[in-house]
Backbone as ProteinMPNN parsed JSONL, in Angstrom:
{"seq_chain_A": "MKKIRSEHDLMAEQLAIALQNAGFDTELICETEITDEHALNKDLCISFGGNNTFLKTAMHVKDANRTSIYGIRSIPSKETCGMCEAVVEYGNYES", "coords_chain_A": {"N_chain_A": [[-6.633, 7.366, -12.938], [-4.241, 6.464, -13.977], [-2.305, 8.308, -13.114], [-2.112, 7.735, -10.36], [-0.998, 5.144, -10.434], [1.499, 5.761, -11.525], [2.632, 7.335, -9.467], [2.636, 5.389, -7.48], [4.429, 3.461, -8.562], [6.765, 5.029, -8.693], [7.2, 5.568, -5.956], [7.63, 2.955, -5.025], [9.99, 2.303, -6.368], [11.689, 4.259, -5.257], [11.698, 3.421, -2.589], [12.961, 0.914, -2.858], [15.502, 1.743, -3.755], [16.341, 3.274, -1.542], [16.536, 1.255, 0.39], [18.541, -0.328, -0.775], [20.664, 1.512, -0.72], [21.029, 1.58, 1.99], [22.275, -0.753, 2.414], [20.919, -3.143, 2.082], [20.112, -6.201, 0.467], [18.208, -6.067, -2.289], [15.273, -6.652, -4.181], [13.043, -5.678, -6.593], [9.831, -6.494, -7.379], [7.06, -6.892, -9.452], [3.651, -7.307, -8.49], [2.221, -9.055, -10.135], [4.129, -10.686, -11.126], [5.416, -12.098, -9.145], [6.757, -15.043, -7.653], [6.872, -18.205, -5.881], [9.57, -18.734, -5.534], [10.747, -16.215, -5.378], [10.237, -15.415, -2.772], [11.537, -17.264, -1.296], [13.767, -18.233, 1.238], [14.108, -15.643, 2.237], [14.492, -12.901, 4.494], [12.724, -10.825, 4.842], [9.795, -9.694, 3.267], [8.491, -7.005, 1.584], [5.409, -5.689, 1.092], [4.031, -3.569, -1.146], [1.409, -1.731, -1.628], [-1.838, -2.567, -1.368], [-4.451, -4.284, 0.45], [-4.964, -6.526, -1.275], [-2.531, -6.842, -2.629], [-0.892, -7.405, -0.454], [-2.005, -9.868, 0.379], [-1.515, -11.432, -1.905], [1.276, -11.44, -1.842], [1.705, -12.746, 0.609], [0.736, -15.256, -0.011], [2.81, -16.413, -1.385], [4.825, -16.713, 0.426], [6.259, -19.255, 1.991], [7.505, -20.095, 4.302], [6.759, -18.978, 7.111], [7.981, -18.759, 9.544], [10.533, -17.966, 8.991], [10.429, -15.843, 7.131], [9.3, -12.593, 7.265], [6.488, -10.446, 6.616], [5.931, -7.199, 5.591], [3.569, -4.759, 5.29], [2.881, -1.982, 3.248], [0.74, 0.6, 2.7], [0.159, 2.001, -0.286], [-1.515, 3.787, -1.605], [-3.267, 5.797, -0.004], [-5.791, 7.092, -0.205], [-7.358, 5.398, -1.662], [-8.335, 3.035, -0.405], [-9.328, 1.517, 2.712], [-7.062, -0.132, 4.692], [-6.488, -2.845, 6.347], [-4.4, -4.631, 6.655], [-1.953, -3.555, 6.216], [0.821, -2.001, 7.697], [2.082, 0.504, 7.522], [1.584, 3.777, 6.095], [1.857, 5.533, 3.092], [2.151, 8.83, 2.261], [2.332, 10.797, -0.436], [5.261, 12.537, -0.794], [5.529, 12.815, 1.884], [6.309, 10.814, 4.789], [4.653, 8.527, 6.718], [3.96, 6.584, 9.552]], "CA_chain_A": [[-6.028, 6.185, -12.346], [-2.873, 6.333, -14.452], [-1.441, 9.114, -12.251], [-1.893, 6.991, -9.118], [-0.065, 4.055, -10.729], [2.824, 6.353, -11.691], [3.115, 7.676, -8.13], [2.873, 4.112, -6.804], [5.673, 2.9, -9.102], [7.862, 5.895, -8.279], [7.454, 5.338, -4.531], [8.202, 1.613, -4.879], [11.385, 2.41, -6.82], [12.435, 5.034, -4.263], [11.867, 2.556, -1.428], [13.995, -0.073, -3.201], [16.793, 2.447, -3.799], [16.706, 3.615, -0.165], [16.966, 0.015, 1.052], [19.838, -0.684, -1.359], [21.65, 2.46, -0.193], [21.254, 1.235, 3.396], [23.03, -1.993, 2.444], [20.063, -4.331, 1.99], [19.978, -6.87, -0.823], [16.835, -5.711, -2.627], [14.746, -7.025, -5.49], [11.723, -5.085, -6.786], [9.069, -7.412, -8.22], [5.65, -6.541, -9.635], [2.775, -8.308, -7.867], [1.776, -10.038, -11.125], [5.271, -11.505, -11.524], [6.022, -12.768, -7.998], [6.63, -16.499, -7.573], [7.318, -18.751, -4.6], [11.022, -18.64, -5.475], [11.126, -14.86, -4.968], [10.114, -15.292, -1.314], [12.284, -18.348, -0.676], [14.978, -17.884, 2.002], [14.177, -14.2, 2.474], [14.189, -12.482, 5.856], [11.624, -9.876, 4.827], [9.14, -9.295, 2.025], [7.708, -5.787, 1.772], [4.295, -5.591, 0.17], [3.785, -2.154, -1.381], [0.152, -1.647, -2.359], [-2.98, -2.607, -0.464], [-4.776, -5.599, 0.981], [-4.799, -7.575, -2.283], [-1.094, -7.042, -2.85], [-0.398, -8.076, 0.746], [-2.442, -11.262, 0.348], [-0.774, -12.106, -2.982], [2.634, -11.646, -1.339], [1.645, -13.768, 1.66], [0.491, -16.545, -0.647], [4.082, -16.938, -1.874], [5.742, -16.942, 1.555], [5.981, -20.618, 2.455], [8.119, -20.305, 5.615], [6.425, -17.802, 7.917], [8.912, -18.68, 10.674], [11.765, -17.321, 8.518], [10.166, -14.647, 6.336], [8.255, -11.667, 7.718], [5.894, -9.612, 5.569], [5.58, -5.867, 6.072], [2.701, -4.129, 4.306], [2.825, -0.525, 3.144], [-0.385, 1.038, 1.86], [0.756, 3.006, -1.163], [-2.509, 4.754, -2.087], [-4.146, 5.931, 1.163], [-7.147, 7.552, -0.521], [-8.087, 4.38, -2.421], [-9.003, 2.022, 0.403], [-8.842, 1.295, 4.063], [-6.198, -1.291, 4.518], [-6.229, -3.377, 7.669], [-3.253, -5.527, 6.684], [-0.709, -2.812, 6.019], [1.25, -1.29, 8.899], [2.491, 1.879, 7.236], [0.869, 4.512, 5.057], [2.696, 6.491, 2.388], [1.52, 10.002, 1.68], [3.349, 11.236, -1.378], [5.981, 13.706, -0.328], [5.718, 12.637, 3.335], [6.298, 9.425, 5.234], [3.88, 8.416, 7.954], [3.777, 5.169, 9.91]], "C_chain_A": [[-4.565, 6.043, -12.778], [-1.904, 7.117, -13.583], [-1.128, 8.38, -10.947], [-0.881, 5.885, -9.348], [1.349, 4.618, -10.89], [3.421, 6.726, -10.34], [3.463, 6.416, -7.351], [4.209, 3.518, -7.262], [6.883, 3.716, -8.667], [8.212, 5.663, -6.817], [8.07, 3.964, -4.293], [9.677, 1.63, -5.286], [12.227, 3.177, -5.801], [12.674, 4.222, -2.992], [12.968, 1.532, -1.684], [15.384, 0.565, -3.208], [17.25, 2.787, -2.388], [17.192, 2.377, 0.595], [18.321, -0.446, 0.526], [20.933, 0.222, -0.812], [21.978, 2.195, 1.273], [21.955, -0.116, 3.544], [22.205, -3.265, 2.373], [20.073, -4.881, 0.568], [18.51, -6.767, -1.215], [16.485, -6.15, -4.037], [13.325, -6.483, -5.581], [10.972, -5.937, -7.803], [7.621, -6.952, -8.268], [4.774, -7.665, -9.078], [2.31, -9.368, -8.852], [2.896, -10.992, -11.533], [5.879, -12.298, -10.372], [5.743, -14.272, -8.044], [7.086, -16.946, -6.186], [8.832, -18.614, -4.442], [11.506, -17.258, -5.041], [11.126, -14.707, -3.45], [10.939, -16.341, -0.568], [13.564, -17.843, -0.013], [15.177, -16.382, 2.184], [13.857, -13.925, 3.935], [12.933, -11.619, 5.9], [11.11, -9.68, 3.41], [8.303, -8.064, 2.352], [6.659, -5.741, 0.672], [3.927, -4.119, 0.051], [2.547, -2.024, -2.244], [-0.997, -1.552, -1.379], [-3.218, -4.017, 0.017], [-4.54, -6.718, -0.025], [-3.332, -7.871, -2.544], [-0.473, -7.768, -1.658], [-0.756, -9.557, 0.717], [-1.725, -12.051, -0.745], [0.664, -12.387, -2.55], [2.65, -12.772, -0.319], [1.446, -15.161, 1.078], [1.801, -17.212, -1.089], [5.106, -17.181, -0.766], [5.387, -18.286, 2.177], [6.552, -20.893, 3.841], [7.928, -19.059, 6.471], [7.32, -17.682, 9.148], [10.209, -17.982, 10.28], [11.486, -15.956, 7.896], [9.012, -13.835, 6.914], [7.727, -10.892, 6.519], [5.504, -8.287, 6.211], [4.777, -5.187, 4.978], [2.739, -2.62, 4.398], [1.687, -0.17, 2.196], [0.087, 2.21, 1.009], [-0.225, 4.063, -1.655], [-3.551, 4.934, -0.991], [-5.587, 6.315, 0.832], [-7.985, 6.464, -1.182], [-8.879, 3.428, -1.543], [-8.542, 2.104, 1.845], [-8.156, -0.053, 4.036], [-5.795, -1.838, 5.877], [-4.984, -4.224, 7.775], [-1.918, -4.804, 6.575], [-0.408, -1.949, 7.237], [1.495, 0.197, 8.643], [1.63, 2.466, 6.127], [1.843, 5.482, 4.425], [1.81, 7.616, 1.894], [2.589, 10.639, 0.831], [3.951, 12.576, -0.96], [6.26, 13.636, 1.159], [5.758, 11.145, 3.646], [5.636, 9.382, 6.589], [3.752, 6.939, 8.288], [2.814, 5.043, 11.073]], "O_chain_A": [[-3.741, 5.547, -12.008], [-0.792, 6.653, -13.331], [0.012, 8.407, -10.483], [0.017, 5.703, -8.526], [2.306, 3.998, -10.428], [4.597, 6.46, -10.092], [4.47, 6.378, -6.643], [5.027, 3.118, -6.433], [7.916, 3.15, -8.311], [9.389, 5.57, -6.468], [8.947, 3.825, -3.441], [10.514, 1.03, -4.611], [13.358, 2.785, -5.515], [13.739, 4.326, -2.383], [13.817, 1.306, -0.822], [16.34, -0.03, -2.711], [18.424, 2.608, -2.063], [18.156, 2.455, 1.357], [19.161, -0.906, 1.3], [22.018, -0.253, -0.476], [23.062, 2.536, 1.747], [22.202, -0.573, 4.66], [22.734, -4.356, 2.584], [20.047, -4.128, -0.405], [17.653, -7.328, -0.533], [17.29, -6.037, -4.961], [12.489, -6.797, -4.734], [11.411, -6.09, -8.942], [7.025, -6.655, -7.232], [5.125, -8.84, -9.186], [2.026, -10.492, -8.438], [2.647, -11.992, -12.206], [6.783, -13.102, -10.602], [4.656, -14.712, -8.418], [7.622, -16.15, -5.414], [9.321, -18.402, -3.333], [12.555, -17.138, -4.407], [11.929, -13.951, -2.903], [11.024, -16.305, 0.659], [14.347, -17.117, -0.626], [16.312, -15.915, 2.274], [13.051, -14.628, 4.545], [12.17, -11.667, 6.864], [11.889, -9.521, 2.471], [7.502, -8.08, 3.287], [6.978, -5.752, -0.516], [3.552, -3.49, 1.041], [2.619, -2.188, -3.462], [-1.117, -0.572, -0.644], [-2.313, -4.851, 0.001], [-3.976, -7.753, 0.329], [-2.942, -9.032, -2.665], [0.373, -8.644, -1.833], [0.089, -10.408, 0.997], [-1.366, -13.211, -0.538], [1.21, -13.447, -2.856], [3.508, -13.652, -0.374], [1.944, -16.14, 1.632], [1.882, -18.438, -1.156], [6.145, -17.794, -1.009], [4.342, -18.433, 2.811], [6.12, -21.839, 4.499], [8.806, -18.2, 6.551], [7.408, -16.604, 9.737], [10.914, -17.46, 11.144], [12.242, -15.011, 8.119], [7.891, -14.328, 7.035], [8.433, -10.706, 5.528], [4.833, -8.257, 7.243], [5.257, -5.052, 3.853], [2.644, -2.046, 5.483], [1.673, -0.588, 1.038], [0.38, 3.286, 1.531], [0.198, 5.137, -2.083], [-4.606, 4.3, -1.032], [-6.51, 5.895, 1.531], [-9.207, 6.595, -1.256], [-9.993, 3.048, -1.903], [-7.501, 2.684, 2.153], [-8.641, -0.998, 3.414], [-4.852, -1.338, 6.491], [-4.54, -4.515, 8.885], [-0.867, -5.397, 6.821], [-1.284, -1.25, 7.745], [1.146, 1.041, 9.469], [1.031, 1.744, 5.331], [2.576, 6.178, 5.127], [0.829, 7.379, 1.189], [3.655, 10.987, 1.338], [3.26, 13.582, -0.798], [7.148, 14.334, 1.649], [5.294, 10.322, 2.856], [6.015, 10.117, 7.501], [3.468, 6.126, 7.409], [2.53, 3.933, 11.522]]}, "name": "protein", "num_of_chains": 1, "seq": "MKKIRSEHDLMAEQLAIALQNAGFDTELICETEITDEHALNKDLCISFGGNNTFLKTAMHVKDANRTSIYGIRSIPSKETCGMCEAVVEYGNYES"}
């Protein structure tokens, strides 16, 4: 399980860096540390994990008319994930 978490963290960091390089204001927050303030006045929150991470992120988005949530399933072999739009396969990107 530790290897999966390392790959998950690496992919989350690479996603944040890619978004920053594309000119997006980006903040990487662990699911256990997210608060309502993190989602306040944001255009987009990206949930990187699975269904539980998506639901925890959605719980903090108070203005669904302003803030969209995009779910990325980071560990495809772990679960089927009906709430996440994209799937990351390590080394490849598939949507």
